[in-house]
mmCIF file of C-alpha atoms in Angstrom:
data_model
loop_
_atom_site.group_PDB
_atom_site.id
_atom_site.type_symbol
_atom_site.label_atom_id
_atom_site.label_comp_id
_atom_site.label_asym_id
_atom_site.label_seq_id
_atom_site.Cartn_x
_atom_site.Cartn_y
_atom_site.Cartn_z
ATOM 1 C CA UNK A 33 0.000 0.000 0.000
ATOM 2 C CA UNK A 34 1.465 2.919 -1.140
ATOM 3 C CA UNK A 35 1.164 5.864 2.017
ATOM 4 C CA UNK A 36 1.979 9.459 2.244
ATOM 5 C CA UNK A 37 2.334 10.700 6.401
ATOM 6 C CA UNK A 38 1.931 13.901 7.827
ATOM 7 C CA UNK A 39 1.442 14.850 10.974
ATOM 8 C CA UNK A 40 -1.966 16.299 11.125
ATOM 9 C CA UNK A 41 -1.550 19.157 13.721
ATOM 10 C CA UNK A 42 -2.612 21.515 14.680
ATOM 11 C CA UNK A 43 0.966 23.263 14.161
ATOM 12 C CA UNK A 44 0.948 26.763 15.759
ATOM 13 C CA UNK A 45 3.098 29.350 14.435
ATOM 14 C CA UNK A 46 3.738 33.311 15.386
ATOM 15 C CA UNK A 47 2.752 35.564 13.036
ATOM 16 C CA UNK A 48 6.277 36.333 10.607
ATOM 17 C CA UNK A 49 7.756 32.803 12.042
ATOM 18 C CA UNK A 50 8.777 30.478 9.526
ATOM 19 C CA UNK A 51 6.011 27.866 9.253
ATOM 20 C CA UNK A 52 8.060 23.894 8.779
ATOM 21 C CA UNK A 53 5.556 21.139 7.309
ATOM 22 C CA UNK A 54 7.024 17.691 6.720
ATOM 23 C CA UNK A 55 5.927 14.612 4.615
ATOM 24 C CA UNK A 56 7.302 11.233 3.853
ATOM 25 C CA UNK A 57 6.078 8.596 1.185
ATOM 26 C CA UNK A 58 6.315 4.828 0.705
ATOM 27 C CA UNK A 59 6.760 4.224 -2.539
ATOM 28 C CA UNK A 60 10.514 4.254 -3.113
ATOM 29 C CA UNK A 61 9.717 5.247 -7.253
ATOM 30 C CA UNK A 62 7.352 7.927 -7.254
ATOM 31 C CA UNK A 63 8.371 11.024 -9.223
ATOM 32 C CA UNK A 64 6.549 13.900 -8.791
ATOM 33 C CA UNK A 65 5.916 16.046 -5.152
ATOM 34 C CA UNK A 66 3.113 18.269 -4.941
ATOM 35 C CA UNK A 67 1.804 20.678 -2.240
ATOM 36 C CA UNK A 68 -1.751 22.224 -1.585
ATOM 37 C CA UNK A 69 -3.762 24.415 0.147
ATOM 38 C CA UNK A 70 -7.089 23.595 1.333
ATOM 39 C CA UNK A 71 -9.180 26.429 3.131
ATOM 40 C CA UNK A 72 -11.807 24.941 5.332
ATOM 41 C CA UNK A 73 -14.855 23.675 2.704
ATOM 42 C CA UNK A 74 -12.314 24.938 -0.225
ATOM 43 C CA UNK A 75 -10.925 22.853 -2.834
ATOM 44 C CA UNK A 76 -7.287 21.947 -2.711
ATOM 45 C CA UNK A 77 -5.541 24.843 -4.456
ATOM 46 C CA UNK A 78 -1.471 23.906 -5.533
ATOM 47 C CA UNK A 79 1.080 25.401 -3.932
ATOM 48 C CA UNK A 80 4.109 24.528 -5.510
ATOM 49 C CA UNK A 81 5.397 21.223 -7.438
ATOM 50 C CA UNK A 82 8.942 19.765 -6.764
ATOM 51 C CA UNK A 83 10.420 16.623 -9.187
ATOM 52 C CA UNK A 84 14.109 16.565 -8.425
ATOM 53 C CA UNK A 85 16.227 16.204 -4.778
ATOM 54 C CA UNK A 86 16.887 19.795 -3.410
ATOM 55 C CA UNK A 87 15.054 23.002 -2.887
ATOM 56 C CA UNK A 88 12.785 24.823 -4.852
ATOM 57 C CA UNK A 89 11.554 28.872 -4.305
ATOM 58 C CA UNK A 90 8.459 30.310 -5.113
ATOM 59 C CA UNK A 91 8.086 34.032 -2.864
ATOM 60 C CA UNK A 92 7.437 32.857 0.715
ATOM 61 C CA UNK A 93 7.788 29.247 -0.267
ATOM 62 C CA UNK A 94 10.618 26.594 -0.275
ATOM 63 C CA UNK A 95 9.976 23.110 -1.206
ATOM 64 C CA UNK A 96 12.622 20.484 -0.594
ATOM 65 C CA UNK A 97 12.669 17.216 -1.817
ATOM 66 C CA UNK A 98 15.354 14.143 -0.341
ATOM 67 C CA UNK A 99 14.492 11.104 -2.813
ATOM 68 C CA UNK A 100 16.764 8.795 -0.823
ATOM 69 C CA UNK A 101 15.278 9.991 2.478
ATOM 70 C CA UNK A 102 11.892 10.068 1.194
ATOM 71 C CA UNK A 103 11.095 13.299 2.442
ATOM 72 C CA UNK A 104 9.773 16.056 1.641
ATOM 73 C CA UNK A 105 9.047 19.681 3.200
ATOM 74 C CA UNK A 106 7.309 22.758 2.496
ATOM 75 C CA UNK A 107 8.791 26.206 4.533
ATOM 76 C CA UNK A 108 6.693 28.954 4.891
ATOM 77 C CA UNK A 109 8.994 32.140 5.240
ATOM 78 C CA UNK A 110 7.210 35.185 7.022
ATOM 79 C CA UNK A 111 4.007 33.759 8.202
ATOM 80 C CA UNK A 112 0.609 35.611 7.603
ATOM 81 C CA UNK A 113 -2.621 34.759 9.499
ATOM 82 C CA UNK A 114 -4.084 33.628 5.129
ATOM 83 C CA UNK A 115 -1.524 31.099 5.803
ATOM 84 C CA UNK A 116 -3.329 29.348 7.954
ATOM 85 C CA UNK A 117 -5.162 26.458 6.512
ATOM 86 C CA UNK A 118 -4.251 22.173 5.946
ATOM 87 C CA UNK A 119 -1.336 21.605 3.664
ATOM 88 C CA UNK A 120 -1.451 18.199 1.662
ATOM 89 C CA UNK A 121 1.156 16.902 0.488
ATOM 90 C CA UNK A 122 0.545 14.889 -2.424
ATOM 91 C CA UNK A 123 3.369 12.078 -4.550
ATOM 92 C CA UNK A 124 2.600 10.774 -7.680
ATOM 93 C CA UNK A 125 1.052 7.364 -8.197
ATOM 94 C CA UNK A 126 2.164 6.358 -11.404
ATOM 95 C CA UNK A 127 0.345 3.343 -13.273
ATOM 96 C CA UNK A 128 0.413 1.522 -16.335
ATOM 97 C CA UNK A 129 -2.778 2.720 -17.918
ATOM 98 C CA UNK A 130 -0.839 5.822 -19.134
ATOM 99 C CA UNK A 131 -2.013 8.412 -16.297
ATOM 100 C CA UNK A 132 -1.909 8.701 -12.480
ATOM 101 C CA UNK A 133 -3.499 9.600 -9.637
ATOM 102 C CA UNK A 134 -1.988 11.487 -6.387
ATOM 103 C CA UNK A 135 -1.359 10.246 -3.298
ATOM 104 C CA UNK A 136 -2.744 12.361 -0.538
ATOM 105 C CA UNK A 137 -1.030 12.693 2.809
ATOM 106 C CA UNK A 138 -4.373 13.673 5.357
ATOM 107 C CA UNK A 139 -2.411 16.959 5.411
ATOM 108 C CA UNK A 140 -1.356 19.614 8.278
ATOM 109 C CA UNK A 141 -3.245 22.017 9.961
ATOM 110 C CA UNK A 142 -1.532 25.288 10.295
ATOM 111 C CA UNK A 143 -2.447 27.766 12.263
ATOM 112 C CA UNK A 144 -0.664 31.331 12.305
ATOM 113 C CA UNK A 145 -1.206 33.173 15.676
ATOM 114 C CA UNK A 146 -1.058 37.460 15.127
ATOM 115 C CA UNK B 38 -6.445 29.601 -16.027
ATOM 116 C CA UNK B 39 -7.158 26.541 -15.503
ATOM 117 C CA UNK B 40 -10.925 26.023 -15.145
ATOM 118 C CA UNK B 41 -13.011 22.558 -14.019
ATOM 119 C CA UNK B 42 -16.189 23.249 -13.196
ATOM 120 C CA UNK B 43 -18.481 20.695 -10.997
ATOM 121 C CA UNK B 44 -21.907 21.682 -12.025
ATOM 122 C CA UNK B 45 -23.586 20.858 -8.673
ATOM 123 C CA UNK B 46 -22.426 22.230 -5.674
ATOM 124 C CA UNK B 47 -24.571 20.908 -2.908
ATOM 125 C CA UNK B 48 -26.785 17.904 -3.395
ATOM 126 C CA UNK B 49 -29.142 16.088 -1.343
ATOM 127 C CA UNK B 50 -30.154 12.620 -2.713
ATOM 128 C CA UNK B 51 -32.784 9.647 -1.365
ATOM 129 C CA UNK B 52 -30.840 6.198 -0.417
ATOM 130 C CA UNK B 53 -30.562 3.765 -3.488
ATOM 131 C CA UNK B 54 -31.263 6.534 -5.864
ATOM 132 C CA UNK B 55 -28.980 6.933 -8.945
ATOM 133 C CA UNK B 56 -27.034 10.233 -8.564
ATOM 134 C CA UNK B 57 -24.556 11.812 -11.948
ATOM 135 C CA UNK B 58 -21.960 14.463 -10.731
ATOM 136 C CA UNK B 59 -20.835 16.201 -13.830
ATOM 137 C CA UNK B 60 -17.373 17.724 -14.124
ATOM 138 C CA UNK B 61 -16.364 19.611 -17.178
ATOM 139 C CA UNK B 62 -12.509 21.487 -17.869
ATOM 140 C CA UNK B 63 -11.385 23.512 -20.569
ATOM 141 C CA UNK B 64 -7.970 22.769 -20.837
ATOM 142 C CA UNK B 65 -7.702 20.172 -23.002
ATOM 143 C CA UNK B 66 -6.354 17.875 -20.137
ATOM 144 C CA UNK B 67 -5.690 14.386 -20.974
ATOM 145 C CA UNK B 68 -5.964 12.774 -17.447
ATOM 146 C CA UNK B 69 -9.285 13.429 -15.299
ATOM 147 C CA UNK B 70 -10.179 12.219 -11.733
ATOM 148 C CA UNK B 71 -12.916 11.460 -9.087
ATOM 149 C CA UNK B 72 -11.709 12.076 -5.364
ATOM 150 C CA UNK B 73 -14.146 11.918 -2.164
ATOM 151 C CA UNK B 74 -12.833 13.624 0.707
ATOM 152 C CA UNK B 75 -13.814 12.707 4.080
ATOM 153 C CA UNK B 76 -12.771 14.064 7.751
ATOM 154 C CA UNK B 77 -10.177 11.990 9.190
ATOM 155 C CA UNK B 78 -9.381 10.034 6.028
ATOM 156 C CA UNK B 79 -8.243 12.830 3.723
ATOM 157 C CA UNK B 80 -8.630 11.975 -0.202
ATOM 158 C CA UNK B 81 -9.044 9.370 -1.514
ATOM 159 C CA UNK B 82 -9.109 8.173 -5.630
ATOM 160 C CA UNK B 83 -12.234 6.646 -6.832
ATOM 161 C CA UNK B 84 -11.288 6.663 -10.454
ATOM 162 C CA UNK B 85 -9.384 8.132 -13.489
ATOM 163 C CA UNK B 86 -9.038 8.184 -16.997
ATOM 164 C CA UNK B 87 -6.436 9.010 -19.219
ATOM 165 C CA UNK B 88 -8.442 9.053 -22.486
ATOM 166 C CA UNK B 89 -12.335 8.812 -23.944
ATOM 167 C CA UNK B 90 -13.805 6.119 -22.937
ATOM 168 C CA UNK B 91 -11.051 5.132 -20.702
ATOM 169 C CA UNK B 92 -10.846 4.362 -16.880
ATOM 170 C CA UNK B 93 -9.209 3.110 -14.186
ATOM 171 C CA UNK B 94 -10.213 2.040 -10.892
ATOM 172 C CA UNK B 95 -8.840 3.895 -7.842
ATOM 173 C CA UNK B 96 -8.360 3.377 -4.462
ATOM 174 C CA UNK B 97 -12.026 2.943 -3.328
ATOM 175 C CA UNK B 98 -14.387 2.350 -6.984
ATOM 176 C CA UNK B 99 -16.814 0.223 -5.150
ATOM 177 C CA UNK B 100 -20.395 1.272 -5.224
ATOM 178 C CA UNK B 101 -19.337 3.811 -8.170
ATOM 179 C CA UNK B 102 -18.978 3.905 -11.882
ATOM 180 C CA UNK B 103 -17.790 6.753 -14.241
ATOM 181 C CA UNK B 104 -18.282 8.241 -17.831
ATOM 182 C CA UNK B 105 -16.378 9.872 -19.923
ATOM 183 C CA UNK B 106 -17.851 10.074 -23.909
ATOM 184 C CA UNK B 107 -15.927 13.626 -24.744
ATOM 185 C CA UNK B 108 -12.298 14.550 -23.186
ATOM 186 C CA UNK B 109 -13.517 17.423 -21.676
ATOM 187 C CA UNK B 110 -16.315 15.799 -19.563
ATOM 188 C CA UNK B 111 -15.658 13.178 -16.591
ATOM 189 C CA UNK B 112 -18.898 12.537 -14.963
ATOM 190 C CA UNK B 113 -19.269 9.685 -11.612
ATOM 191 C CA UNK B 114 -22.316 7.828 -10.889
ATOM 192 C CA UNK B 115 -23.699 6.268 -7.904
ATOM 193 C CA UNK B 116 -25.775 3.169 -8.928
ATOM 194 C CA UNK B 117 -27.603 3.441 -6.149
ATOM 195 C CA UNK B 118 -26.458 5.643 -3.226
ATOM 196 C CA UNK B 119 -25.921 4.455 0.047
ATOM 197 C CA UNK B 120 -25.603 6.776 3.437
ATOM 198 C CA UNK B 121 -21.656 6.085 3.654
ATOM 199 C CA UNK B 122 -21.348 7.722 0.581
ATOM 200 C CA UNK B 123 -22.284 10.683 2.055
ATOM 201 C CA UNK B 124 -18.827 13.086 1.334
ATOM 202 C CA UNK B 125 -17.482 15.982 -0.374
ATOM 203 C CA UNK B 126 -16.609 14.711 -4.316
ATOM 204 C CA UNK B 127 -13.912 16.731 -5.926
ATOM 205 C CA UNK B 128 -12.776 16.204 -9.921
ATOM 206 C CA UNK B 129 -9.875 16.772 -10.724
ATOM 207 C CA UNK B 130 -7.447 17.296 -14.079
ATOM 208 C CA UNK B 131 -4.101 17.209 -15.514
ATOM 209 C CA UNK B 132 -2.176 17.683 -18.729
ATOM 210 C CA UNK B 133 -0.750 14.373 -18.435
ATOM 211 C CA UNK B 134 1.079 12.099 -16.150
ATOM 212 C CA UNK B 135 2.612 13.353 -13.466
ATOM 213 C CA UNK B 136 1.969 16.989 -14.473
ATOM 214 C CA UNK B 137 -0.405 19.408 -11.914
ATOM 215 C CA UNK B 138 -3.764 18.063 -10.859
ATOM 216 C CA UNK B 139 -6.469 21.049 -10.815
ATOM 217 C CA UNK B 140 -9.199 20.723 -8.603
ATOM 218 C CA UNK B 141 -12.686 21.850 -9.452
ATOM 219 C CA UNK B 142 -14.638 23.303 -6.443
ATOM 220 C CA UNK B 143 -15.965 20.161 -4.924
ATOM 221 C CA UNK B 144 -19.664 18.451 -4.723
ATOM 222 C CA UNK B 145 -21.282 18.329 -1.507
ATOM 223 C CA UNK B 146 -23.662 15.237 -1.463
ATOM 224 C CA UNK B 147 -26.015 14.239 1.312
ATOM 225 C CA UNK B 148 -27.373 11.223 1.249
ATOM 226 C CA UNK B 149 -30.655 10.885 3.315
#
């Protein structure tokens, strides 16, 4: 069975902190990392997309990726109170047919304290 | 931008009645995809396709079947809904494999 953890939270961060959500995976081949936002009864809405080991910066947000670890994180530089929401992380599932579906992690809740 | 677009947003339905939820996008995505979310057990896959009149089971296809006759339409069906199937339903698209997945903005279905 192919699993993506998280720690669910709540994680509580000050207002400007850097925010530090963590995910591993299972399946030693997957290829592609993903990250979401989901605002209570929102859709997910992506974040950023990693593919190869190291960081990747987008603004307030670094994605890191350790294929050999099987890790991956999401920082959140300068915290705002709109950060505040469940992060999912999500690894690619690939399959035979020609497409794939995501693996969901249950995600994070973040809450940023002002 | 990216658009799918679930045409019904909130839905309450009678047990063993046969429900459609219709997703459409307009990017000329290849891939297309059925999630249910539920509290406590995040998302989960019910089923994909990669082409017309192509699918492949998910995680959790039992007790649902899906449809897809053009490539921009992806529509799931309940044969006859059951109260456990009660959830939020979210398609989903992407380019192709292992590219973005875009998330329309969810069904809410009751079943009663």
């Amino acid at each position: 069975q192919k699993e993506v953890e998280q720690n669910s939270g709540p994680l509580s961060v000050p207002e400007g902190a850097i925010a530090s959500l963590n995910c591993t995976y299972s399946d030693r081949g997957s290829q592609s990392f993903f990250w979401y936002r989901q605002y209570s009864g929102k859709s997910p809405e992506l974040i950023m997309s990693i593919y190869s080991n190291g960081d990747k910066e987008d603004g307030r947000f670094t994605a890191q990726l350790n294929k050999a670890s099987q890790y991956v994180s999401l920082l959140i530089r300068d915290s705002q109170p709109s950060d505040s929401a469940t992060y999912l992380c999500a690894v690619n599932k690939y399959s035979g047919g020609g497409a794939d579906g995501l693996t969901f992690g249950k995600g994070t809740h973040l809450i940023i304290q002002p | 931008d990216v658009k799918v677009t679930q045409s019904s947003r909130y839905l309450v339905k009678r047990t063993g009645e046969k429900v459609f939820l219709e997703c459409v996008q307009d990017m000329d995505h290849e891939n297309m995809f059925w999630y249910r979310q539920d509290p406590g057990l995040g998302l989960r896959l019910i089923y994909f396709s990669y082409d017309v009149k192509m699918k492949e089971k998910g995680d959790i296809p039992e007790g649902y079947s899906v449809s897809r006759e053009k490539k921009e339409r992806f529509s799931l069906i309940l044969e006859s809904a059951s109260t456990n199937q009660t959830s939020m339903y979210l398609c989903a698209s992407s380019f192709r494999a292992g590219n973005t997945i875009y998330f329309g903005e969810g069904s809410w279905l009751t079943v009663v």
